[in-house]
């Protein structure tokens, strides 16, 4: 079941933080409180009921059966286990498993993103799973992977040049074209942040 983010009528910066918190295993009440504690977000914070709907929708995404080491291909096991360890650590043990869809994507993403943290790889896994479930193109994500902007300043500069020139689509839902670079920087910091 795919979540329709537009239905939530939630500002993009709050959506991004909310998704981060859900993926870390936070409950709706914790998310509501955290958003209220941040003075810059308090005025835009959605109702607790909206946050509950958002959490349920996000948790339903990728709700295929749980991945098992027994049913895996030997060549993907190490990559999937690294991502699983990051999920367990960042969620403080509230999430101790991956779905089969997440595991399949994790095996691909880890191979395609050397040098990116396992948590960043999991965040990309979730984006690909959502795109697959929503039937949306992954061209923006694919281009992001192709440029490897997390590796060094040269790759980041080349990617930002292509993004600003409009040669590639952003890997995230853009809210204001005028703030493209700022939105990318915010998205990138959420991708690589582990705390």
JSON list of C-alpha atoms in Angstrom, two decimals:
[
{"chain": "A", "resi": 1, "resn": "UNK", "atom": "CA", "xyz": [0.00, 0.00, 0.00]},
{"chain": "A", "resi": 2, "resn": "UNK", "atom": "CA", "xyz": [1.55, 3.27, -1.07]},
{"chain": "A", "resi": 3, "resn": "UNK", "atom": "CA", "xyz": [1.30, 6.43, 0.92]},
{"chain": "A", "resi": 4, "resn": "UNK", "atom": "CA", "xyz": [0.14, 9.56, -0.82]},
{"chain": "A", "resi": 5, "resn": "UNK", "atom": "CA", "xyz": [2.21, 12.33, 0.74]},
{"chain": "A", "resi": 6, "resn": "UNK", "atom": "CA", "xyz": [0.10, 15.11, -0.79]},
{"chain": "A", "resi": 7, "resn": "UNK", "atom": "CA", "xyz": [-2.94, 13.83, 1.09]},
{"chain": "A", "resi": 8, "resn": "UNK", "atom": "CA", "xyz": [-1.21, 14.70, 4.37]},
{"chain": "A", "resi": 9, "resn": "UNK", "atom": "CA", "xyz": [-0.96, 18.41, 3.51]},
{"chain": "A", "resi": 10, "resn": "UNK", "atom": "CA", "xyz": [2.28, 18.64, 5.48]},
{"chain": "A", "resi": 11, "resn": "UNK", "atom": "CA", "xyz": [5.16, 21.00, 4.72]},
{"chain": "A", "resi": 12, "resn": "UNK", "atom": "CA", "xyz": [8.14, 19.32, 3.06]},
{"chain": "A", "resi": 13, "resn": "UNK", "atom": "CA", "xyz": [10.61, 20.00, 5.87]},
{"chain": "A", "resi": 14, "resn": "UNK", "atom": "CA", "xyz": [8.19, 18.44, 8.37]},
{"chain": "A", "resi": 15, "resn": "UNK", "atom": "CA", "xyz": [7.54, 15.49, 6.06]},
{"chain": "A", "resi": 16, "resn": "UNK", "atom": "CA", "xyz": [11.27, 14.86, 5.80]},
{"chain": "A", "resi": 17, "resn": "UNK", "atom": "CA", "xyz": [11.78, 14.99, 9.55]},
{"chain": "A", "resi": 18, "resn": "UNK", "atom": "CA", "xyz": [8.68, 12.87, 10.14]},
{"chain": "A", "resi": 19, "resn": "UNK", "atom": "CA", "xyz": [9.89, 10.19, 7.72]},
{"chain": "A", "resi": 20, "resn": "UNK", "atom": "CA", "xyz": [13.29, 10.23, 9.46]},
{"chain": "A", "resi": 21, "resn": "UNK", "atom": "CA", "xyz": [11.65, 9.72, 12.83]},
{"chain": "A", "resi": 22, "resn": "UNK", "atom": "CA", "xyz": [9.37, 6.92, 11.58]},
{"chain": "A", "resi": 23, "resn": "UNK", "atom": "CA", "xyz": [12.35, 5.10, 10.12]},
{"chain": "A", "resi": 24, "resn": "UNK", "atom": "CA", "xyz": [14.09, 5.41, 13.49]},
{"chain": "A", "resi": 25, "resn": "UNK", "atom": "CA", "xyz": [11.11, 3.72, 15.15]},
{"chain": "A", "resi": 26, "resn": "UNK", "atom": "CA", "xyz": [9.55, 6.78, 16.80]},
{"chain": "A", "resi": 27, "resn": "UNK", "atom": "CA", "xyz": [5.89, 6.62, 17.82]},
{"chain": "A", "resi": 28, "resn": "UNK", "atom": "CA", "xyz": [3.40, 9.28, 16.62]},
{"chain": "A", "resi": 29, "resn": "UNK", "atom": "CA", "xyz": [3.28, 10.95, 20.07]},
{"chain": "A", "resi": 30, "resn": "UNK", "atom": "CA", "xyz": [7.08, 11.22, 20.13]},
{"chain": "A", "resi": 31, "resn": "UNK", "atom": "CA", "xyz": [7.10, 12.76, 16.64]},
{"chain": "A", "resi": 32, "resn": "UNK", "atom": "CA", "xyz": [4.35, 15.24, 17.58]},
{"chain": "A", "resi": 33, "resn": "UNK", "atom": "CA", "xyz": [6.27, 16.31, 20.70]},
{"chain": "A", "resi": 34, "resn": "UNK", "atom": "CA", "xyz": [9.61, 16.59, 18.89]},
{"chain": "A", "resi": 35, "resn": "UNK", "atom": "CA", "xyz": [8.10, 18.75, 16.16]},
{"chain": "A", "resi": 36, "resn": "UNK", "atom": "CA", "xyz": [6.51, 20.94, 18.83]},
{"chain": "A", "resi": 37, "resn": "UNK", "atom": "CA", "xyz": [9.80, 21.25, 20.70]},
{"chain": "A", "resi": 38, "resn": "UNK", "atom": "CA", "xyz": [11.47, 22.67, 17.57]},
{"chain": "A", "resi": 39, "resn": "UNK", "atom": "CA", "xyz": [10.48, 26.33, 17.59]},
{"chain": "A", "resi": 40, "resn": "UNK", "atom": "CA", "xyz": [11.08, 26.69, 13.84]},
{"chain": "A", "resi": 41, "resn": "UNK", "atom": "CA", "xyz": [8.57, 23.89, 13.09]},
{"chain": "A", "resi": 42, "resn": "UNK", "atom": "CA", "xyz": [5.97, 24.43, 15.81]},
{"chain": "A", "resi": 43, "resn": "UNK", "atom": "CA", "xyz": [3.69, 26.68, 13.70]},
{"chain": "A", "resi": 44, "resn": "UNK", "atom": "CA", "xyz": [3.68, 24.27, 10.75]},
{"chain": "A", "resi": 45, "resn": "UNK", "atom": "CA", "xyz": [3.32, 21.11, 12.84]},
{"chain": "A", "resi": 46, "resn": "UNK", "atom": "CA", "xyz": [0.34, 19.01, 11.72]},
{"chain": "A", "resi": 47, "resn": "UNK", "atom": "CA", "xyz": [-2.19, 17.59, 14.14]},
{"chain": "A", "resi": 48, "resn": "UNK", "atom": "CA", "xyz": [-1.33, 14.46, 16.09]},
{"chain": "A", "resi": 49, "resn": "UNK", "atom": "CA", "xyz": [-3.98, 12.59, 14.06]},
{"chain": "A", "resi": 50, "resn": "UNK", "atom": "CA", "xyz": [-2.27, 13.58, 10.77]},
{"chain": "A", "resi": 51, "resn": "UNK", "atom": "CA", "xyz": [1.04, 12.37, 12.16]},
{"chain": "A", "resi": 52, "resn": "UNK", "atom": "CA", "xyz": [-0.61, 9.07, 13.17]},
{"chain": "A", "resi": 53, "resn": "UNK", "atom": "CA", "xyz": [-1.93, 8.61, 9.61]},
{"chain": "A", "resi": 54, "resn": "UNK", "atom": "CA", "xyz": [1.49, 9.43, 8.19]},
{"chain": "A", "resi": 55, "resn": "UNK", "atom": "CA", "xyz": [3.19, 6.88, 10.47]},
{"chain": "A", "resi": 56, "resn": "UNK", "atom": "CA", "xyz": [0.69, 4.14, 9.61]},
{"chain": "A", "resi": 57, "resn": "UNK", "atom": "CA", "xyz": [1.02, 4.81, 5.87]},
{"chain": "A", "resi": 58, "resn": "UNK", "atom": "CA", "xyz": [4.82, 4.78, 6.04]},
{"chain": "A", "resi": 59, "resn": "UNK", "atom": "CA", "xyz": [4.88, 1.61, 8.13]},
{"chain": "A", "resi": 60, "resn": "UNK", "atom": "CA", "xyz": [2.62, -0.13, 5.63]},
{"chain": "A", "resi": 61, "resn": "UNK", "atom": "CA", "xyz": [5.00, 0.61, 2.80]},
{"chain": "A", "resi": 62, "resn": "UNK", "atom": "CA", "xyz": [7.18, -2.35, 2.07]},
{"chain": "A", "resi": 63, "resn": "UNK", "atom": "CA", "xyz": [5.09, -4.51, 4.35]},
{"chain": "A", "resi": 64, "resn": "UNK", "atom": "CA", "xyz": [6.01, -7.66, 2.47]},
{"chain": "A", "resi": 65, "resn": "UNK", "atom": "CA", "xyz": [7.20, -10.63, 4.42]},
{"chain": "A", "resi": 66, "resn": "UNK", "atom": "CA", "xyz": [10.27, -10.31, 6.60]},
{"chain": "A", "resi": 67, "resn": "UNK", "atom": "CA", "xyz": [13.66, -11.10, 5.15]},
{"chain": "A", "resi": 68, "resn": "UNK", "atom": "CA", "xyz": [15.41, -14.21, 6.37]},
{"chain": "A", "resi": 69, "resn": "UNK", "atom": "CA", "xyz": [19.02, -15.25, 6.05]},
{"chain": "A", "resi": 70, "resn": "UNK", "atom": "CA", "xyz": [17.84, -18.73, 5.13]},
{"chain": "A", "resi": 71, "resn": "UNK", "atom": "CA", "xyz": [15.97, -17.53, 2.04]},
{"chain": "A", "resi": 72, "resn": "UNK", "atom": "CA", "xyz": [18.77, -15.25, 0.80]},
{"chain": "A", "resi": 73, "resn": "UNK", "atom": "CA", "xyz": [21.30, -15.54, -1.92]},
{"chain": "A", "resi": 74, "resn": "UNK", "atom": "CA", "xyz": [24.80, -16.00, -0.46]},
{"chain": "A", "resi": 75, "resn": "UNK", "atom": "CA", "xyz": [26.21, -13.06, -2.42]},
{"chain": "A", "resi": 76, "resn": "UNK", "atom": "CA", "xyz": [23.73, -10.58, -0.88]},
{"chain": "A", "resi": 77, "resn": "UNK", "atom": "CA", "xyz": [23.91, -11.67, 2.77]},
{"chain": "A", "resi": 78, "resn": "UNK", "atom": "CA", "xyz": [26.77, -9.43, 3.97]},
{"chain": "A", "resi": 79, "resn": "UNK", "atom": "CA", "xyz": [25.34, -6.32, 2.33]},
{"chain": "A", "resi": 80, "resn": "UNK", "atom": "CA", "xyz": [21.87, -6.90, 3.74]},
{"chain": "A", "resi": 81, "resn": "UNK", "atom": "CA", "xyz": [23.22, -7.62, 7.22]},
{"chain": "A", "resi": 82, "resn": "UNK", "atom": "CA", "xyz": [25.18, -4.32, 7.25]},
{"chain": "A", "resi": 83, "resn": "UNK", "atom": "CA", "xyz": [22.01, -2.41, 6.45]},
{"chain": "A", "resi": 84, "resn": "UNK", "atom": "CA", "xyz": [20.03, -4.40, 9.01]},
{"chain": "A", "resi": 85, "resn": "UNK", "atom": "CA", "xyz": [22.61, -3.57, 11.69]},
{"chain": "A", "resi": 86, "resn": "UNK", "atom": "CA", "xyz": [22.22, 0.15, 10.91]},
{"chain": "A", "resi": 87, "resn": "UNK", "atom": "CA", "xyz": [18.43, -0.09, 11.14]},
{"chain": "A", "resi": 88, "resn": "UNK", "atom": "CA", "xyz": [18.64, -1.84, 14.52]},
{"chain": "A", "resi": 89, "resn": "UNK", "atom": "CA", "xyz": [21.18, 0.66, 15.84]},
{"chain": "A", "resi": 90, "resn": "UNK", "atom": "CA", "xyz": [19.47, 3.84, 14.63]},
{"chain": "A", "resi": 91, "resn": "UNK", "atom": "CA", "xyz": [16.00, 2.67, 15.72]},
{"chain": "A", "resi": 92, "resn": "UNK", "atom": "CA", "xyz": [17.45, 1.67, 19.12]},
{"chain": "A", "resi": 93, "resn": "UNK", "atom": "CA", "xyz": [16.11, -1.83, 18.64]},
{"chain": "A", "resi": 94, "resn": "UNK", "atom": "CA", "xyz": [12.52, -0.90, 17.84]},
{"chain": "A", "resi": 95, "resn": "UNK", "atom": "CA", "xyz": [13.02, -2.25, 14.31]},
{"chain": "A", "resi": 96, "resn": "UNK", "atom": "CA", "xyz": [15.03, -5.48, 14.11]},
{"chain": "A", "resi": 97, "resn": "UNK", "atom": "CA", "xyz": [14.13, -6.74, 10.66]},
{"chain": "A", "resi": 98, "resn": "UNK", "atom": "CA", "xyz": [13.94, -5.83, 6.98]},
{"chain": "A", "resi": 99, "resn": "UNK", "atom": "CA", "xyz": [11.23, -6.80, 4.56]},
{"chain": "A", "resi": 100, "resn": "UNK", "atom": "CA", "xyz": [12.09, -8.96, 1.59]},
{"chain": "A", "resi": 101, "resn": "UNK", "atom": "CA", "xyz": [11.65, -5.90, -0.66]},
{"chain": "A", "resi": 102, "resn": "UNK", "atom": "CA", "xyz": [13.99, -3.85, 1.48]},
{"chain": "A", "resi": 103, "resn": "UNK", "atom": "CA", "xyz": [16.56, -6.65, 1.52]},
{"chain": "A", "resi": 104, "resn": "UNK", "atom": "CA", "xyz": [16.43, -7.01, -2.27]},
{"chain": "A", "resi": 105, "resn": "UNK", "atom": "CA", "xyz": [16.98, -3.28, -2.67]},
{"chain": "A", "resi": 106, "resn": "UNK", "atom": "CA", "xyz": [19.65, -3.24, 0.05]},
{"chain": "A", "resi": 107, "resn": "UNK", "atom": "CA", "xyz": [21.73, -5.77, -1.87]},
{"chain": "A", "resi": 108, "resn": "UNK", "atom": "CA", "xyz": [21.63, -3.50, -4.94]},
{"chain": "A", "resi": 109, "resn": "UNK", "atom": "CA", "xyz": [22.09, -0.20, -3.11]},
{"chain": "A", "resi": 110, "resn": "UNK", "atom": "CA", "xyz": [25.09, -1.32, -1.06]},
{"chain": "A", "resi": 111, "resn": "UNK", "atom": "CA", "xyz": [26.86, -2.44, -4.24]},
{"chain": "A", "resi": 112, "resn": "UNK", "atom": "CA", "xyz": [26.05, 0.88, -5.93]},
{"chain": "A", "resi": 113, "resn": "UNK", "atom": "CA", "xyz": [27.04, 3.16, -3.04]},
{"chain": "A", "resi": 114, "resn": "UNK", "atom": "CA", "xyz": [30.49, 2.34, -1.70]},
{"chain": "A", "resi": 115, "resn": "UNK", "atom": "CA", "xyz": [31.52, 4.87, 0.89]},
{"chain": "A", "resi": 116, "resn": "UNK", "atom": "CA", "xyz": [27.99, 5.77, 1.96]},
{"chain": "A", "resi": 117, "resn": "UNK", "atom": "CA", "xyz": [27.03, 4.85, 5.50]},
{"chain": "A", "resi": 118, "resn": "UNK", "atom": "CA", "xyz": [24.81, 1.81, 6.02]},
{"chain": "A", "resi": 119, "resn": "UNK", "atom": "CA", "xyz": [22.11, 4.14, 7.40]},
{"chain": "A", "resi": 120, "resn": "UNK", "atom": "CA", "xyz": [22.33, 6.29, 4.26]},
{"chain": "A", "resi": 121, "resn": "UNK", "atom": "CA", "xyz": [22.04, 3.13, 2.20]},
{"chain": "A", "resi": 122, "resn": "UNK", "atom": "CA", "xyz": [18.91, 2.15, 4.13]},
{"chain": "A", "resi": 123, "resn": "UNK", "atom": "CA", "xyz": [17.42, 5.60, 3.53]},
{"chain": "A", "resi": 124, "resn": "UNK", "atom": "CA", "xyz": [17.99, 5.07, -0.21]},
{"chain": "A", "resi": 125, "resn": "UNK", "atom": "CA", "xyz": [16.48, 1.59, 0.07]},
{"chain": "A", "resi": 126, "resn": "UNK", "atom": "CA", "xyz": [13.30, 3.12, 1.53]},
{"chain": "A", "resi": 127, "resn": "UNK", "atom": "CA", "xyz": [13.15, 5.68, -1.29]},
{"chain": "A", "resi": 128, "resn": "UNK", "atom": "CA", "xyz": [13.42, 2.95, -3.93]},
{"chain": "A", "resi": 129, "resn": "UNK", "atom": "CA", "xyz": [10.83, 0.78, -2.18]},
{"chain": "A", "resi": 130, "resn": "UNK", "atom": "CA", "xyz": [8.42, 3.74, -2.04]},
{"chain": "A", "resi": 131, "resn": "UNK", "atom": "CA", "xyz": [8.99, 4.52, -5.70]},
{"chain": "A", "resi": 132, "resn": "UNK", "atom": "CA", "xyz": [8.39, 0.89, -6.62]},
{"chain": "A", "resi": 133, "resn": "UNK", "atom": "CA", "xyz": [5.19, 0.72, -4.59]},
{"chain": "A", "resi": 134, "resn": "UNK", "atom": "CA", "xyz": [3.89, 4.03, -5.90]},
{"chain": "A", "resi": 135, "resn": "UNK", "atom": "CA", "xyz": [4.84, 3.20, -9.47]},
{"chain": "A", "resi": 136, "resn": "UNK", "atom": "CA", "xyz": [6.90, 6.39, -9.78]},
{"chain": "A", "resi": 137, "resn": "UNK", "atom": "CA", "xyz": [10.08, 6.68, -11.84]},
{"chain": "A", "resi": 138, "resn": "UNK", "atom": "CA", "xyz": [13.44, 6.37, -10.13]},
{"chain": "A", "resi": 139, "resn": "UNK", "atom": "CA", "xyz": [15.39, 8.44, -12.64]},
{"chain": "A", "resi": 140, "resn": "UNK", "atom": "CA", "xyz": [16.25, 11.11, -10.03]},
{"chain": "A", "resi": 141, "resn": "UNK", "atom": "CA", "xyz": [17.53, 8.50, -7.61]},
{"chain": "A", "resi": 142, "resn": "UNK", "atom": "CA", "xyz": [19.41, 6.68, -10.36]},
{"chain": "A", "resi": 143, "resn": "UNK", "atom": "CA", "xyz": [21.15, 9.90, -11.44]},
{"chain": "A", "resi": 144, "resn": "UNK", "atom": "CA", "xyz": [22.05, 10.64, -7.81]},
{"chain": "A", "resi": 145, "resn": "UNK", "atom": "CA", "xyz": [23.71, 7.21, -7.57]},
{"chain": "A", "resi": 146, "resn": "UNK", "atom": "CA", "xyz": [25.46, 7.70, -10.91]},
{"chain": "A", "resi": 147, "resn": "UNK", "atom": "CA", "xyz": [27.19, 10.91, -9.78]},
{"chain": "A", "resi": 148, "resn": "UNK", "atom": "CA", "xyz": [28.12, 9.57, -6.30]},
{"chain": "A", "resi": 149, "resn": "UNK", "atom": "CA", "xyz": [27.96, 13.05, -4.71]},
{"chain": "A", "resi": 150, "resn": "UNK", "atom": "CA", "xyz": [28.65, 11.66, -1.21]},
{"chain": "A", "resi": 151, "resn": "UNK", "atom": "CA", "xyz": [32.19, 10.61, -2.19]},
{"chain": "A", "resi": 152, "resn": "UNK", "atom": "CA", "xyz": [33.98, 13.94, -2.65]},
{"chain": "A", "resi": 153, "resn": "UNK", "atom": "CA", "xyz": [33.61, 17.60, -3.53]},
{"chain": "A", "resi": 154, "resn": "UNK", "atom": "CA", "xyz": [34.25, 17.07, -7.24]},
{"chain": "A", "resi": 155, "resn": "UNK", "atom": "CA", "xyz": [31.43, 14.52, -7.55]},
{"chain": "A", "resi": 156, "resn": "UNK", "atom": "CA", "xyz": [29.14, 16.72, -5.47]},
{"chain": "A", "resi": 157, "resn": "UNK", "atom": "CA", "xyz": [29.90, 19.75, -7.63]},
{"chain": "A", "resi": 158, "resn": "UNK", "atom": "CA", "xyz": [29.29, 17.81, -10.85]},
{"chain": "A", "resi": 159, "resn": "UNK", "atom": "CA", "xyz": [26.00, 16.47, -9.52]},
{"chain": "A", "resi": 160, "resn": "UNK", "atom": "CA", "xyz": [24.81, 19.88, -8.30]},
{"chain": "A", "resi": 161, "resn": "UNK", "atom": "CA", "xyz": [25.72, 21.35, -11.70]},
{"chain": "A", "resi": 162, "resn": "UNK", "atom": "CA", "xyz": [23.61, 18.74, -13.47]},
{"chain": "A", "resi": 163, "resn": "UNK", "atom": "CA", "xyz": [20.78, 19.22, -10.98]},
{"chain": "A", "resi": 164, "resn": "UNK", "atom": "CA", "xyz": [20.73, 23.03, -11.27]},
{"chain": "A", "resi": 165, "resn": "UNK", "atom": "CA", "xyz": [21.01, 22.85, -15.08]},
{"chain": "A", "resi": 166, "resn": "UNK", "atom": "CA", "xyz": [17.95, 20.61, -15.13]},
{"chain": "A", "resi": 167, "resn": "UNK", "atom": "CA", "xyz": [19.78, 17.68, -16.75]},
{"chain": "A", "resi": 168, "resn": "UNK", "atom": "CA", "xyz": [18.71, 15.38, -13.93]},
{"chain": "A", "resi": 169, "resn": "UNK", "atom": "CA", "xyz": [15.67, 15.26, -11.69]},
{"chain": "A", "resi": 170, "resn": "UNK", "atom": "CA", "xyz": [16.14, 15.68, -7.95]},
{"chain": "A", "resi": 171, "resn": "UNK", "atom": "CA", "xyz": [16.06, 12.44, -5.94]},
{"chain": "A", "resi": 172, "resn": "UNK", "atom": "CA", "xyz": [13.41, 13.96, -3.65]},
{"chain": "A", "resi": 173, "resn": "UNK", "atom": "CA", "xyz": [10.09, 15.72, -4.10]},
{"chain": "A", "resi": 174, "resn": "UNK", "atom": "CA", "xyz": [10.95, 19.35, -4.83]},
{"chain": "A", "resi": 175, "resn": "UNK", "atom": "CA", "xyz": [8.89, 21.98, -3.03]},
{"chain": "A", "resi": 176, "resn": "UNK", "atom": "CA", "xyz": [10.44, 25.20, -4.31]},
{"chain": "A", "resi": 177, "resn": "UNK", "atom": "CA", "xyz": [12.58, 25.24, -7.43]},
{"chain": "A", "resi": 178, "resn": "UNK", "atom": "CA", "xyz": [14.22, 28.48, -6.27]},
{"chain": "A", "resi": 179, "resn": "UNK", "atom": "CA", "xyz": [15.52, 26.62, -3.22]},
{"chain": "A", "resi": 180, "resn": "UNK", "atom": "CA", "xyz": [16.78, 23.57, -5.13]},
{"chain": "A", "resi": 181, "resn": "UNK", "atom": "CA", "xyz": [20.32, 23.60, -3.73]},
{"chain": "A", "resi": 182, "resn": "UNK", "atom": "CA", "xyz": [19.11, 24.28, -0.17]},
{"chain": "A", "resi": 183, "resn": "UNK", "atom": "CA", "xyz": [16.54, 21.47, -0.43]},
{"chain": "A", "resi": 184, "resn": "UNK", "atom": "CA", "xyz": [19.22, 19.14, -1.80]},
{"chain": "A", "resi": 185, "resn": "UNK", "atom": "CA", "xyz": [21.59, 20.02, 1.05]},
{"chain": "A", "resi": 186, "resn": "UNK", "atom": "CA", "xyz": [18.82, 19.38, 3.60]},
{"chain": "A", "resi": 187, "resn": "UNK", "atom": "CA", "xyz": [17.98, 16.07, 1.91]},
{"chain": "A", "resi": 188, "resn": "UNK", "atom": "CA", "xyz": [21.64, 15.08, 1.75]},
{"chain": "A", "resi": 189, "resn": "UNK", "atom": "CA", "xyz": [22.18, 15.83, 5.44]},
{"chain": "A", "resi": 190, "resn": "UNK", "atom": "CA", "xyz": [19.15, 13.66, 6.33]},
{"chain": "A", "resi": 191, "resn": "UNK", "atom": "CA", "xyz": [20.52, 10.90, 4.12]},
{"chain": "A", "resi": 192, "resn": "UNK", "atom": "CA", "xyz": [23.91, 10.85, 5.79]},
{"chain": "A", "resi": 193, "resn": "UNK", "atom": "CA", "xyz": [22.89, 11.72, 9.36]},
{"chain": "A", "resi": 194, "resn": "UNK", "atom": "CA", "xyz": [22.85, 8.76, 11.74]},
{"chain": "A", "resi": 195, "resn": "UNK", "atom": "CA", "xyz": [21.63, 10.50, 14.90]}
]
